[in-house]
Short mmCIF file of C-alpha atoms and ligand atoms in Angstrom, two decimals:
data_model
loop_
_atom_site.label_atom_id
_atom_site.label_comp_id
_atom_site.label_asym_id
_atom_site.label_seq_id
_atom_site.Cartn_x
_atom_site.Cartn_y
_atom_site.Cartn_z
CA MET L 1 65.97 75.87 56.63
CA SER L 2 62.91 74.13 58.04
CA PRO L 3 63.54 71.54 60.78
CA ALA L 4 63.53 67.84 59.93
CA PRO L 5 60.00 66.43 59.71
CA ILE L 6 58.93 64.37 62.71
CA VAL L 7 57.32 61.83 60.35
CA ASP L 8 59.26 61.12 57.19
CA ALA L 9 57.91 58.34 54.97
CA ARG L 10 59.50 57.96 51.57
CA ALA L 11 58.68 55.92 48.50
CA ILE L 12 56.40 53.60 50.46
CA HIS L 13 55.12 50.58 48.57
CA LYS L 14 52.87 47.94 50.00
CA HIS L 15 51.76 44.74 48.33
CA PHE L 16 49.16 42.36 49.67
CA GLY L 17 49.78 39.34 47.46
CA HIS L 18 49.20 40.56 43.94
CA LEU L 19 47.46 43.73 45.17
CA HIS L 20 49.71 46.80 44.95
CA VAL L 21 48.03 48.98 47.57
CA LEU L 22 50.62 51.73 48.12
CA ARG L 23 52.51 52.65 44.99
CA GLY L 24 55.23 55.03 46.07
CA VAL L 25 53.91 57.37 48.75
CA ASP L 26 55.94 60.20 50.26
CA LEU L 27 54.60 61.80 53.40
CA GLN L 28 56.45 64.28 55.56
CA VAL L 29 54.81 65.76 58.63
CA ALA L 30 56.32 68.69 60.49
CA GLU L 31 56.26 68.93 64.25
CA LYS L 32 52.87 70.26 65.47
CA GLU L 33 51.39 69.93 62.01
CA LEU L 34 47.93 68.45 61.51
CA VAL L 35 47.76 66.57 58.23
CA PHE L 36 44.30 65.52 57.09
CA LEU L 37 44.22 62.50 54.80
CA ILE L 38 41.28 61.97 52.46
CA GLY L 39 40.53 59.67 49.56
CA PRO L 40 38.06 57.08 48.29
CA SER L 41 37.53 53.85 50.19
CA GLY L 42 40.30 51.41 49.31
CA SER L 43 42.78 54.10 48.27
CA GLY L 44 45.26 52.97 50.94
CA LYS L 45 44.76 55.52 53.75
CA SER L 46 44.57 52.99 56.59
CA THR L 47 47.44 50.99 55.16
CA LEU L 48 49.59 54.11 55.00
CA LEU L 49 48.84 54.99 58.65
CA ARG L 50 49.62 51.43 59.67
CA CYS L 51 52.92 51.55 57.80
CA LEU L 52 53.92 54.60 59.85
CA ASN L 53 53.98 52.62 63.10
CA ARG L 54 54.81 49.34 61.41
CA LEU L 55 51.52 47.65 62.15
CA GLU L 56 52.05 46.85 58.47
CA GLU L 57 55.47 46.16 57.07
CA PRO L 58 56.01 48.26 53.93
CA SER L 59 57.22 46.23 50.94
CA ALA L 60 59.66 49.02 50.10
CA GLY L 61 60.54 52.52 51.22
CA SER L 62 61.66 54.15 54.46
CA VAL L 63 59.84 55.41 57.53
CA THR L 64 61.42 57.61 60.17
CA VAL L 65 59.43 58.85 63.17
CA ASP L 66 61.00 61.26 65.62
CA GLY L 67 64.43 60.33 64.29
CA ILE L 68 63.88 56.57 64.69
CA ASP L 69 64.20 54.34 61.64
CA MET L 70 61.00 52.31 62.02
CA LEU L 71 62.06 49.65 59.50
CA ASP L 72 65.56 48.99 60.85
CA PRO L 73 65.57 45.46 62.30
CA ARG L 74 67.75 46.77 65.14
CA THR L 75 65.05 49.23 66.20
CA ASP L 76 63.17 48.22 69.36
CA ILE L 77 59.77 48.46 67.68
CA ASN L 78 57.72 48.29 70.88
CA LYS L 79 59.67 51.18 72.33
CA ALA L 80 59.44 53.13 69.07
CA ARG L 81 55.67 52.60 68.94
CA GLN L 82 55.32 54.33 72.30
CA ARG L 83 56.06 57.57 70.46
CA ILE L 84 53.10 57.01 68.12
CA GLY L 85 49.58 56.98 69.49
CA MET L 86 46.81 55.51 67.40
CA VAL L 87 43.04 55.85 67.56
CA PHE L 88 40.80 53.69 65.40
CA GLN L 89 37.18 53.75 64.35
CA SER L 90 36.48 51.02 66.93
CA PHE L 91 37.47 52.05 70.44
CA ASN L 92 38.56 48.60 71.65
CA LEU L 93 38.13 49.25 75.36
CA TYR L 94 38.09 46.35 77.79
CA PRO L 95 34.42 46.02 78.79
CA HIS L 96 35.18 44.66 82.26
CA MET L 97 37.41 47.62 83.19
CA THR L 98 36.42 51.18 84.06
CA ALA L 99 37.49 54.16 81.98
CA LEU L 100 40.28 54.77 84.49
CA GLY L 101 41.23 51.10 84.46
CA ASN L 102 41.47 51.03 80.67
CA VAL L 103 43.79 54.03 80.57
CA ALA L 104 45.85 52.91 83.57
CA LEU L 105 46.30 49.43 82.13
CA ALA L 106 48.10 50.85 79.11
CA LEU L 107 50.43 52.79 81.41
CA ARG L 108 51.14 49.75 83.55
CA LYS L 109 51.71 47.41 80.61
CA VAL L 110 53.62 49.74 78.32
CA GLN L 111 55.47 51.95 80.78
CA GLY L 112 55.62 49.50 83.69
CA LEU L 113 54.24 52.07 86.13
CA PRO L 114 53.05 50.95 89.56
CA ARG L 115 49.28 51.02 89.92
CA ALA L 116 49.03 54.27 91.92
CA ASP L 117 51.24 56.21 89.49
CA ALA L 118 49.42 54.75 86.50
CA GLU L 119 46.06 55.73 87.96
CA ALA L 120 47.20 59.29 88.70
CA LYS L 121 48.43 59.69 85.13
CA ALA L 122 45.28 58.06 83.78
CA GLN L 123 43.10 60.47 85.75
CA ALA L 124 45.04 63.42 84.29
CA ALA L 125 44.55 62.02 80.78
CA LEU L 126 40.81 61.62 81.39
CA GLU L 127 40.71 65.25 82.48
CA ARG L 128 42.21 66.28 79.14
CA VAL L 129 39.32 64.60 77.31
CA HIS L 130 36.79 66.05 79.81
CA LEU L 131 35.85 62.71 81.33
CA ALA L 132 37.32 63.08 84.81
CA ASP L 133 33.84 62.59 86.25
CA ARG L 134 33.36 59.35 84.30
CA ALA L 135 36.56 57.66 85.48
CA ASP L 136 34.71 54.91 87.35
CA HIS L 137 32.23 54.19 84.55
CA TYR L 138 32.45 51.01 82.49
CA PRO L 139 32.42 51.29 78.68
CA ALA L 140 28.79 50.09 78.51
CA GLN L 141 27.82 53.04 80.72
CA LEU L 142 29.42 55.54 78.33
CA SER L 143 28.21 56.86 74.98
CA GLY L 144 30.19 55.98 71.85
CA GLY L 145 31.67 59.47 71.84
CA GLN L 146 32.75 59.14 75.46
CA GLN L 147 34.26 55.72 74.75
CA GLN L 148 36.25 57.18 71.89
CA ARG L 149 37.46 59.95 74.18
CA VAL L 150 38.63 57.28 76.65
CA ALA L 151 40.51 55.67 73.76
CA ILE L 152 42.11 59.05 73.02
CA ALA L 153 43.01 59.43 76.72
CA ARG L 154 44.58 55.97 76.66
CA ALA L 155 46.76 57.02 73.74
CA ILE L 156 47.80 60.46 75.02
CA ALA L 157 48.53 59.15 78.52
CA LEU L 158 51.58 57.48 76.98
CA GLU L 159 52.84 60.91 75.89
CA PRO L 160 53.27 60.14 72.21
CA ARG L 161 55.12 62.49 69.87
CA VAL L 162 52.65 61.84 67.05
CA MET L 163 49.00 60.79 67.01
CA LEU L 164 47.41 58.86 64.16
CA PHE L 165 43.62 58.87 63.84
CA ASP L 166 41.89 56.44 61.48
CA GLU L 167 38.27 57.56 60.98
CA PRO L 168 37.82 58.28 64.70
CA THR L 169 34.23 59.48 64.35
CA SER L 170 32.94 57.17 61.62
CA ALA L 171 31.26 54.76 64.03
CA LEU L 172 29.53 57.47 66.06
CA ASP L 173 25.99 58.79 65.96
CA PRO L 174 26.08 62.29 64.46
CA GLU L 175 25.32 64.07 67.73
CA LEU L 176 28.39 62.49 69.36
CA VAL L 177 30.89 63.49 66.68
CA GLY L 178 31.35 67.07 67.87
CA GLY L 179 32.67 66.16 71.30
CA VAL L 180 35.37 63.94 69.84
CA LEU L 181 36.40 66.55 67.26
CA ALA L 182 36.53 69.20 70.00
CA VAL L 183 38.99 67.06 71.97
CA MET L 184 41.07 66.57 68.83
CA ARG L 185 41.17 70.33 68.24
CA GLU L 186 42.34 70.90 71.79
CA LEU L 187 45.09 68.35 71.28
CA ARG L 188 46.18 70.16 68.18
CA GLU L 189 46.14 73.50 70.03
CA ASP L 190 48.35 71.92 72.70
CA GLY L 191 50.88 71.27 69.94
CA MET L 192 50.35 67.59 69.16
CA THR L 193 51.50 66.41 65.74
CA MET L 194 48.58 64.62 64.12
CA VAL L 195 47.72 62.63 61.00
CA VAL L 196 43.95 62.28 60.67
CA VAL L 197 42.00 60.12 58.23
CA SER L 198 38.42 61.39 58.27
CA HIS L 199 35.50 62.59 56.20
CA GLU L 200 34.79 65.50 58.54
CA MET L 201 35.51 68.30 56.10
CA GLY L 202 34.39 70.98 58.56
CA PHE L 203 37.05 69.79 60.96
CA ALA L 204 39.63 69.82 58.17
CA ARG L 205 38.73 73.40 57.27
CA ALA L 206 38.94 74.51 60.88
CA ALA L 207 41.92 72.55 62.15
CA ALA L 208 44.07 71.05 59.36
CA ASP L 209 47.30 72.66 58.23
CA ARG L 210 47.37 70.53 55.12
CA VAL L 211 45.06 68.16 53.29
CA VAL L 212 46.45 65.18 51.41
CA PHE L 213 44.25 63.51 48.79
CA MET L 214 45.04 59.88 47.98
CA ALA L 215 43.67 57.69 45.23
CA ASP L 216 44.75 54.22 44.08
CA GLY L 217 47.71 54.07 46.42
CA LEU L 218 49.20 57.40 45.40
CA ILE L 219 49.09 60.95 46.70
CA VAL L 220 47.28 62.89 44.00
CA GLU L 221 47.58 66.35 45.51
CA THR L 222 48.22 68.16 48.74
CA GLY L 223 47.68 71.70 49.98
CA PRO L 224 46.05 73.88 52.61
CA PRO L 225 42.37 73.01 53.17
CA GLY L 226 41.18 76.29 51.66
CA GLU L 227 42.95 75.54 48.39
CA ILE L 228 42.17 71.84 48.15
CA PHE L 229 38.47 72.28 48.86
CA ALA L 230 37.86 75.48 46.90
CA ASN L 231 40.23 74.94 44.02
CA PRO L 232 41.35 71.33 43.56
CA GLN L 233 43.83 70.93 40.73
CA HIS L 234 42.97 67.36 39.75
CA GLU L 235 39.71 66.02 38.41
CA ARG L 236 39.79 63.06 40.84
CA THR L 237 40.13 65.40 43.81
CA ARG L 238 37.30 67.57 42.50
CA ALA L 239 35.01 64.56 42.02
CA PHE L 240 35.80 63.17 45.47
CA ILE L 241 35.25 66.46 47.27
CA SER L 242 31.98 67.26 45.55
CA GLN L 243 30.75 63.76 46.42
CA ILE L 244 31.73 64.12 50.09
CA GLU L 245 30.18 67.56 50.39
CA ARG L 246 26.83 66.34 49.16
CA HIS L 247 26.51 64.24 52.35
N1 ADP Y 301 45.56 42.89 55.38
C1 ADP Y 301 45.15 43.02 54.12
N2 ADP Y 301 45.20 41.99 53.25
C2 ADP Y 301 44.82 42.13 51.96
N3 ADP Y 301 44.37 43.28 51.42
C3 ADP Y 301 44.28 44.34 52.23
C4 ADP Y 301 44.66 44.29 53.62
N4 ADP Y 301 44.48 45.51 54.16
C5 ADP Y 301 44.00 46.29 53.19
N5 ADP Y 301 43.88 45.60 52.02
C6 ADP Y 301 43.42 46.14 50.74
O1 ADP Y 301 44.22 47.27 50.45
C7 ADP Y 301 43.44 48.27 49.82
C8 ADP Y 301 43.57 49.55 50.62
O2 ADP Y 301 42.93 49.38 51.85
P1 ADP Y 301 42.91 50.48 52.99
O3 ADP Y 301 44.29 50.92 53.27
O4 ADP Y 301 42.12 49.94 54.10
O5 ADP Y 301 42.13 51.68 52.26
P2 ADP Y 301 41.32 52.89 52.86
O6 ADP Y 301 41.68 53.00 54.30
O7 ADP Y 301 41.73 54.07 52.04
O8 ADP Y 301 39.87 52.58 52.66
C9 ADP Y 301 42.03 47.73 49.72
O9 ADP Y 301 41.88 47.18 48.44
C10 ADP Y 301 42.01 46.66 50.78
O10 ADP Y 301 41.08 45.68 50.46
MG1 MG Y 302 40.53 52.92 56.01
#
């Protein structure tokens, strides 16, 4: 018997007014698995990620992360969210704080660590994203790729059990994408459970355990990257992949 999935989302529906954006999505993620989520713009990928940590409230369905029922009103949602790191397209660093300050602030605010402890942990997190030597730089002194790596350090410093990435390289100049993907691969090799929304098919081929293709608020098909890319079963998947690969 396989162990219980660390992320277990079932029959998720989400309505925004009359818009039915998620129409019954099931997503289970095993510990240490990297699930790569693809699909056309507007298919509901971001909304699904946001439902996993309850940044959006699903209209129906259940979400369990690391054994915690995320939708139970008795769940301490702020505490539960500490288990789920999230990285967005925009890095959202505080411009008036150094790289170290940005990472340490999260530790002080969320974990209540004293400054010295927070800074020691922040420095270790910056080392993991290969920015130890940029700790005292302000965001404006860092490239977009370095800023995104600080954002990743800020998330992993909190020692999450799962990391969600929503198009982490979409805002970057092409030459800066590789450094961010390299850090993500190292995280995966260290055993982090990850759900990644991205168009970086090369990364998916190299690092994903499973690709999930979504369209119109539903999962159309799922499988190992080799199968989904080389031999998609559904016409919509085929069309989407051939379109992406032309870029
Ligand atoms: N807060 C919101 N209010 C209203 N509609 C939204 C909101 N967030 C997303 N949507 C709509 O939900 C649909 C899915 O969006 P999204 O999850 O962002 O898709 P994707 O990430 O796959 O591009 C889109 O039609 C989008 O306009
Ligand atoms: Mg999106």
